[in-house]
Amino acid sequence: MPDTFDATLTLEDNDAASPLRDSGILDLLAQLDEELIGLAPVKARIRDIAALLLVDKLRAQRGYNTGAPSLHMSFTGNPGTGKTTVALRMAEILHRLGHLRRGHLVAVTRDDLVGQYIGHTAPKTREVLKKAMGGVLFIDEAYYLYRPENERDYGQEAIEILLQVMENNRDDLVVIFAGYKNRMDTFFSSNPGMSSRVAHHIDFPDYQPDELQQIATLMLDTMQYRFDAEARNVFADYIGRRMAQPHFANARSVRNALDRARLRHASRLMQTDSTLSDEALQTIVAADLLASRVFDTDTGQPAE
Ligand SMILES: Nc1ncnc2c1ncn2[C@@H]1O[C@H](COP(=O)(O)OP(=O)(O)O)[C@@H](O)[C@H]1O
Ligand SMILES: [Mg+2]
């Protein structure tokens, strides 16, 4: 598998490249690869950004001109494609690279920034920005900040404050705008000032069925559960059906399905009289999945 970061890895042998080793950044990137299934284009973009920042650092050490990089980003994609999860990792990576003092993430939506009355919005937005300083401000469904149909919408005030802070405090705060791709495109085209300050646009693709299956296996493994062979097959069938139903939300739907399977697994175990083996405590069987409404062919109801 091609690994764009390998090119910079050769720097490791060089003393001048010690920031690369010291940053622990290679570990973080490896962990990202391992703990997140799929997302190849997203991972490649993150490696590119990390490489750029590392080289910037080496250049600065040698006295070359290196303007403060613009690190504001947009993460676009459908629900459950990993945007929030990757934003958390990004905050950590930027902290490790020395670009963020604290490396924490503050996740907000419009309601956290915009007030109900005149004079309410500015203090609200400033309070959130204060909390986020030194880290990442993650604005979910960011396009709700802009409501052109409402002439005196307070969202505009929040946008103006954000713009100012994104410019003046860019060495201490990274803003990530997240949401559906098409709505974000509209948001940026109606807000050119915002668009010009967001340097990195990363698109999160929907997962393929086999990736969703791998995500399920990984989630179960983390919780010390597993599917038996039959359950694995049933879950593949489950994924196919669930994807075709409304409100399918990628990896989030997988997580919800597993939560329900664990509930059914637990009630099934409560009905057995014998001592429960470790194997029984850990194993999700086909019946724990087949009870899902997703397998009711007649209702056609959206269900997890
Ligand atoms: N590539 C992945 N590998 C493993 N788990 C994932 C992956 N993407 C998402 N998840 C899990 O799916 C759930 C939803 O992800 P999240 O980051 O909240 O999606 P979004 O913010 O795009 O709606 C979380 O529990 C997350 O850990
Ligand atoms: Mg999210």
XYZ file of C-alpha atoms and ligand atoms in Angstrom:
332
model
C 0.000 0.000 0.000
C 1.554 3.344 -0.962
C 2.331 5.442 2.050
C 2.929 9.106 1.294
C 4.555 9.616 4.665
C 7.388 7.193 3.836
C 9.157 9.850 1.808
C 9.645 11.944 4.950
C 10.502 8.917 7.036
C 13.984 8.853 5.545
C 14.566 12.142 7.377
C 14.593 10.069 10.547
C 18.210 9.017 10.047
C 19.238 12.621 9.991
C 19.983 14.433 13.240
C 18.280 17.547 11.965
C 15.074 15.568 11.794
C 14.933 14.810 15.489
C 11.704 16.828 15.868
C 10.090 14.093 13.811
C 11.092 11.431 16.307
C 10.540 13.595 19.356
C 7.100 14.676 18.310
C 5.847 11.085 18.608
C 3.975 11.916 15.469
C 4.834 8.644 13.742
C 3.168 6.738 16.558
C 0.063 8.875 16.284
C -0.147 8.375 12.526
C 0.351 4.629 12.892
C -2.339 4.540 15.561
C -4.699 6.451 13.278
C -4.095 3.882 10.532
C -4.697 0.998 12.867
C -7.670 2.227 14.856
C -9.684 3.656 12.004
C -10.911 1.350 9.254
C -10.768 2.557 5.651
C -10.711 6.358 5.140
C -7.639 6.055 2.892
C -8.043 9.532 1.317
C -8.591 11.132 4.741
C -5.539 9.443 6.231
C -3.443 10.503 3.231
C -4.488 14.142 3.685
C -3.617 14.045 7.368
C -0.176 12.629 6.609
C 0.343 15.377 4.035
C -0.566 18.070 6.550
C 1.693 16.500 9.187
C 4.557 16.311 6.693
C 4.114 19.961 5.735
C 4.176 21.078 9.354
C 7.246 19.012 10.143
C 9.119 20.378 7.160
C 8.021 23.904 8.131
C 9.564 23.282 11.513
C 12.853 22.031 10.063
C 12.930 25.006 7.687
C 12.345 27.431 10.537
C 15.204 25.822 12.464
C 17.486 26.478 9.509
C 16.315 30.064 9.337
C 14.169 29.789 6.211
C 11.077 31.871 5.768
C 8.043 29.992 6.994
C 4.807 31.900 7.283
C 2.381 30.706 9.961
C 0.404 27.982 8.186
C -3.337 28.271 7.874
C -4.832 25.179 9.445
C -8.557 25.850 9.441
C -10.373 22.954 7.777
C -13.653 21.626 6.546
C -14.665 17.995 7.063
C -17.507 17.036 4.770
C -19.417 13.791 4.596
C -22.559 11.970 5.641
C -23.365 11.227 9.292
C -21.252 8.547 10.952
C -18.346 8.722 8.502
C -15.836 9.555 11.242
C -15.616 13.367 11.103
C -15.772 13.961 14.860
C -13.458 11.041 15.567
C -10.839 12.279 13.099
C -11.150 15.866 14.417
C -10.200 14.572 17.881
C -7.160 12.829 16.410
C -6.288 15.935 14.425
C -6.297 18.043 17.600
C -3.883 15.587 19.190
C -1.614 15.517 16.144
C -1.475 19.322 15.945
C -0.676 19.436 19.638
C 2.098 16.878 19.221
C 3.512 18.907 16.344
C 3.625 21.974 18.546
C 0.912 23.879 16.663
C -1.632 23.809 19.442
C -0.852 24.518 23.076
C -3.499 22.252 24.528
C -4.811 20.016 21.739
C -8.310 19.631 23.138
C -11.486 19.741 21.072
C -14.572 21.843 21.717
C -17.517 20.594 19.647
C -20.408 23.006 19.099
C -23.412 23.648 16.884
C -25.202 26.866 15.969
C -27.121 26.995 19.258
C -23.897 27.162 21.257
C -22.741 30.226 19.337
C -25.866 32.167 18.448
C -28.157 33.860 20.972
C -31.888 34.534 20.937
C -31.811 38.269 21.560
C -29.917 41.325 20.477
C -26.565 41.524 22.246
C -26.695 37.848 23.176
C -24.619 36.357 20.354
C -21.269 38.129 20.738
C -20.697 37.107 24.372
C -21.873 33.563 23.614
C -19.517 33.151 20.659
C -16.622 34.751 22.549
C -17.132 32.430 25.499
C -16.935 29.375 23.222
C -13.850 30.749 21.488
C -12.199 31.327 24.847
C -12.810 27.698 25.809
C -11.421 26.479 22.494
C -8.208 28.547 22.518
C -5.146 26.347 22.288
C -7.180 23.603 20.644
C -9.706 22.811 17.943
C -13.149 24.376 17.649
C -15.330 21.844 15.819
C -18.490 23.413 14.404
C -20.928 20.679 13.421
C -23.482 21.457 10.704
C -21.724 24.781 10.337
C -23.995 25.947 7.495
C -26.815 26.590 9.989
C -24.843 29.668 11.031
C -25.863 31.260 7.763
C -29.578 31.806 7.163
C -29.976 34.101 4.178
C -33.779 33.806 4.315
C -33.754 35.640 7.623
C -32.500 39.166 7.085
C -31.568 39.922 10.672
C -30.298 36.506 11.639
C -27.848 36.617 14.565
C -25.786 33.860 12.898
C -24.119 36.540 10.810
C -22.732 38.137 13.951
C -21.201 34.824 15.036
C -19.677 34.384 11.569
C -18.060 37.817 11.736
C -16.504 37.177 15.134
C -15.281 33.765 13.976
C -13.666 35.296 10.899
C -11.810 37.823 13.003
C -10.523 35.265 15.486
C -9.639 32.747 12.757
C -7.394 35.393 11.258
C -5.905 36.967 14.401
C -5.477 33.850 16.527
C -4.573 31.343 13.879
C -1.426 30.346 15.750
C -3.541 29.332 18.748
C -6.834 28.052 17.373
C -7.868 25.722 14.563
C -11.495 25.801 13.436
C -12.975 22.730 11.722
C -16.311 23.161 9.925
C -18.205 19.898 9.543
C -21.336 18.734 7.765
C -22.913 17.473 4.557
C -20.824 18.219 1.480
C -23.452 19.945 -0.650
C -24.652 22.242 2.136
C -21.089 23.131 3.068
C -20.331 23.994 -0.568
C -23.301 26.380 -0.571
C -22.193 27.855 2.767
C -18.687 28.553 1.484
C -19.855 29.997 -1.805
C -22.176 32.419 0.048
C -19.416 33.304 2.524
C -16.276 33.948 0.469
C -14.473 35.461 3.483
C -14.904 32.184 5.317
C -13.974 30.146 2.289
C -10.689 31.983 1.789
C -9.664 31.256 5.387
C -10.261 27.519 5.183
C -7.196 25.959 3.608
C -7.926 22.256 3.893
C -11.083 20.601 2.629
C -11.295 16.928 3.508
C -14.081 14.749 2.192
C -15.208 11.668 4.148
C -16.577 8.955 1.867
C -19.386 6.594 2.871
C -18.121 3.224 4.061
C -18.358 0.101 1.919
C -20.227 -2.901 3.387
C -16.977 -4.789 4.053
C -15.583 -1.739 5.873
C -18.704 -1.565 8.048
C -18.201 -5.234 8.878
C -14.585 -4.534 9.854
C -15.715 -1.563 11.955
C -18.161 -3.861 13.760
C -15.414 -6.399 14.430
C -13.132 -3.669 15.746
C -15.829 -2.178 17.989
C -16.703 -5.606 19.390
C -13.060 -6.399 19.958
C -12.588 -3.167 21.902
C -15.541 -4.084 24.117
C -14.312 -7.706 24.465
C -17.194 -9.220 22.541
C -17.158 -11.195 19.300
C -19.524 -12.662 16.712
C -19.649 -16.404 16.238
C -19.362 -17.596 12.626
C -23.097 -17.541 12.001
C -23.548 -14.115 13.562
C -20.830 -12.752 11.310
C -22.807 -13.841 8.260
C -26.051 -12.515 9.660
C -24.414 -9.167 10.360
C -23.243 -8.921 6.739
C -26.869 -9.436 5.733
C -27.946 -6.878 8.354
C -25.608 -4.264 6.898
C -26.956 -4.785 3.387
C -30.540 -4.312 4.586
C -29.817 -1.428 6.937
C -27.944 0.517 4.226
C -31.040 0.420 2.053
C -33.264 1.889 4.785
C -33.801 5.543 5.711
C -31.569 7.336 8.210
C -28.660 5.007 7.650
C -25.657 6.621 9.345
C -22.573 4.603 8.412
C -20.398 3.638 11.396
C -22.886 5.176 13.841
C -25.577 2.728 12.675
C -23.092 -0.085 13.245
C -22.474 1.139 16.796
C -26.224 1.365 17.461
C -26.813 -2.115 16.041
C -24.130 -3.549 18.300
C -25.581 -1.795 21.347
C -28.946 -3.409 20.648
C -27.350 -6.794 20.036
C -25.639 -6.520 23.435
C -29.006 -5.836 25.075
C -30.513 -8.938 23.446
C -27.413 -10.971 24.293
C -27.790 -9.956 27.942
C -31.501 -10.811 28.152
C -30.851 -14.131 26.455
C -28.170 -14.965 29.030
C -30.513 -14.018 31.876
C -32.861 -16.777 30.730
C -30.307 -19.571 30.985
C -30.109 -21.571 34.183
C -26.611 -22.958 33.813
C -23.437 -21.148 34.878
C -22.376 -18.697 32.211
C -19.076 -19.504 30.558
C -16.616 -16.814 29.496
C -17.410 -17.791 25.964
C -21.125 -17.178 26.468
C -20.424 -13.811 28.083
C -18.369 -12.723 25.081
C -20.204 -14.200 22.136
C -22.957 -12.506 20.142
C -24.918 -15.176 18.264
C -27.190 -14.971 15.221
C -30.364 -14.793 17.336
C -29.103 -11.592 19.004
C -29.099 -9.944 15.581
C -32.047 -11.623 13.895
C -34.485 -10.133 16.430
C -33.794 -6.715 14.888
C -36.664 -5.036 13.066
C -34.324 -4.662 10.103
C -35.172 -8.296 9.361
C -38.962 -7.684 9.417
C -39.689 -7.694 5.748
C -43.324 -6.577 6.086
C -42.966 -3.381 8.122
C -40.261 -1.712 6.062
C -39.742 0.494 9.102
C -36.441 2.250 9.558
C -34.904 0.554 12.561
C -31.538 -0.219 13.999
N -13.150 4.446 10.258
C -13.676 4.097 11.441
N -13.190 3.035 12.101
C -13.717 2.680 13.285
N -14.720 3.319 13.910
C -15.251 4.399 13.298
C -14.756 4.844 12.040
N -15.461 5.940 11.666
C -16.355 6.159 12.627
N -16.237 5.252 13.622
C -17.082 5.198 14.837
O -18.410 5.489 14.434
C -19.056 6.379 15.324
C -19.514 7.635 14.599
O -18.378 8.379 14.159
P -18.317 9.973 14.207
O -16.880 10.379 14.205
O -19.162 10.491 15.339
O -18.994 10.356 12.811
P -19.487 11.792 12.274
O -18.878 12.845 13.170
O -18.988 11.845 10.867
O -20.986 11.763 12.343
C -18.055 6.633 16.436
O -18.371 5.728 17.464
C -16.708 6.285 15.830
O -15.811 5.832 16.787
Mg -20.090 14.068 14.392
